[in-house]
Amino acid sequence: MQLITTVEEMAARREEWRAAGKTVGLVPTMGYLHQGHLSLAERSRQENDLTVASIFVNPLQFGPKEDFGRYPRDLDRDLKLLESVGVAAVFHPEPSEMYPPGFDASVEVGGITGVLEGAARPGHFKGVTTVVAKLFNIVGARRAYFGQKDAQQVAVLRKMVRDLNFPLQLVVCPTMREPDGLAMSSRNVYLSPEERQAAPALYRALQAAAQLWQERPDERSGPALRAAMENVLAGVPLGKADYVSAADPLTLQEYAGAVPPGQGALLSMAVRFGSTRLIDNMPLEGAG
Ligand code: AMP
């Protein structure tokens, strides 16, 4: 497995692989890897000749009061894990390599970036789309792999790829969970033992709303779905909800009343445990 730290070297590999007719899959990450990340790399390995994983804690997507400085990092462990799943190369640039002096461009998607995570974290998605656009150009992958765990990020990146004609396919992989339902996340290490014990409430809340959706298809409504989730979270005093959402899966607008027949819904939430902010979501199919 190659460790590549400069744009120039990554571009040289890209051109070699292109000339050799190899298909490349890209797995962008911020490192401190868990099975969720590795499931993306494994899927890419099945579908491409070569897989490139990037490890880059992107300063642009963190707000001034967020956890950029203390975001967990363990490069040696990450490299061993990526090698064990057959990744061909790891792109791990310094921030100064991605954003050299004079860097002054950005990529921004409108509309759906104004709600949910975008409303709670101003500038976050502009940072994400800017870095992902750079990674797409630098790596030259045919396919790029992202987790359903970050549902709004997937929706925003889909729009970026479509609207700006990026010549690659975006592949979305299911959320990997701990045995008790907690979605795997690099940020789970911040949780105290008590918080860790309470954190599966996010998944239980999603399941409660999903059960309502399945069992009472005639009563599917935004308020009922949100109430089902809020009820579960209310029983967990350690967690404070930032938002609880039942939205149109395409526009991400909240369902104010009944869900139109046949339409799906995206359930999502952000909950704070102390200074740790966890997100989770569950897409619901209209027909089901
Ligand atoms: P991050 O390192 O948190 O930026 O995540 C990198 C990629 O891994 C993103 O596409 C995430 O959606 C994905 N990811 C993170 N956690 C999970 C998970 N529990 N299951 C599946 N994919 C995940």
Short mmCIF file of N, CA and C in Angstrom, two decimals, residues 3 50 55 59 64 90 109 118 122 134 139 149 151 157 166 170 195 199-200 217 246 248 252 254:
data_model
loop_
_atom_site.label_atom_id
_atom_site.label_comp_id
_atom_site.label_asym_id
_atom_site.label_seq_id
_atom_site.Cartn_x
_atom_site.Cartn_y
_atom_site.Cartn_z
N LEU A 3 1.64 5.25 0.61
CA LEU A 3 1.20 6.43 1.37
C LEU A 3 1.62 7.67 0.59
N LEU A 50 -8.56 -0.59 -8.34
CA LEU A 50 -7.74 -0.02 -7.27
C LEU A 50 -8.60 0.86 -6.38
N ILE A 55 -7.31 10.30 3.92
CA ILE A 55 -7.41 10.62 5.35
C ILE A 55 -7.05 12.08 5.47
N PRO A 59 -10.03 21.23 7.77
CA PRO A 59 -10.35 22.37 8.65
C PRO A 59 -11.54 23.19 8.13
N PRO A 64 -15.76 27.48 14.07
CA PRO A 64 -14.74 27.96 15.00
C PRO A 64 -14.86 27.37 16.40
N VAL A 90 -3.11 5.37 0.07
CA VAL A 90 -3.75 6.29 1.02
C VAL A 90 -3.25 7.70 0.70
N VAL A 109 -23.18 24.23 -2.69
CA VAL A 109 -24.49 23.78 -3.15
C VAL A 109 -25.53 24.57 -2.37
N GLY A 118 -26.88 21.70 7.99
CA GLY A 118 -26.45 22.97 7.41
C GLY A 118 -26.89 24.15 8.26
N PRO A 122 -23.24 26.30 10.31
CA PRO A 122 -23.08 27.19 9.15
C PRO A 122 -21.69 27.00 8.51
N LYS A 134 -12.17 18.90 -4.63
CA LYS A 134 -10.71 18.82 -4.82
C LYS A 134 -10.25 17.35 -4.87
N VAL A 139 -7.77 12.77 -7.37
CA VAL A 139 -7.66 11.30 -7.43
C VAL A 139 -8.15 10.74 -8.77
N LYS A 149 -24.78 7.03 6.85
CA LYS A 149 -24.69 7.66 8.18
C LYS A 149 -24.80 9.18 8.08
N ALA A 151 -26.52 11.32 5.94
CA ALA A 151 -27.52 11.33 4.87
C ALA A 151 -27.57 12.66 4.13
N LEU A 157 -23.80 16.02 -1.86
CA LEU A 157 -22.78 15.60 -2.82
C LEU A 157 -23.41 15.08 -4.12
N PHE A 166 -19.56 16.17 -12.47
CA PHE A 166 -18.36 15.40 -12.12
C PHE A 166 -18.48 14.02 -12.77
N LEU A 170 -21.42 8.14 -7.60
CA LEU A 170 -21.41 8.18 -6.15
C LEU A 170 -22.11 6.92 -5.61
N GLU A 195 -22.57 8.37 29.10
CA GLU A 195 -23.09 8.87 27.82
C GLU A 195 -23.13 7.74 26.79
N ALA A 199 -26.34 6.56 24.60
CA ALA A 199 -26.31 6.98 23.19
C ALA A 199 -27.14 6.12 22.22
N PRO A 200 -27.36 4.81 22.50
CA PRO A 200 -28.21 4.05 21.57
C PRO A 200 -29.64 4.58 21.49
N PRO A 217 -49.79 2.98 8.29
CA PRO A 217 -49.48 3.69 7.05
C PRO A 217 -50.46 4.83 6.74
N ALA A 246 -38.38 14.78 10.36
CA ALA A 246 -39.02 13.82 9.45
C ALA A 246 -39.28 14.62 8.18
N ASP A 248 -38.96 15.34 3.69
CA ASP A 248 -38.98 14.84 2.31
C ASP A 248 -37.55 14.42 1.95
N LEU A 252 -35.41 17.60 1.61
CA LEU A 252 -35.07 17.70 3.04
C LEU A 252 -35.93 18.73 3.77
N GLU A 254 -39.05 19.74 6.04
CA GLU A 254 -39.85 19.03 7.04
C GLU A 254 -41.25 18.76 6.49
#
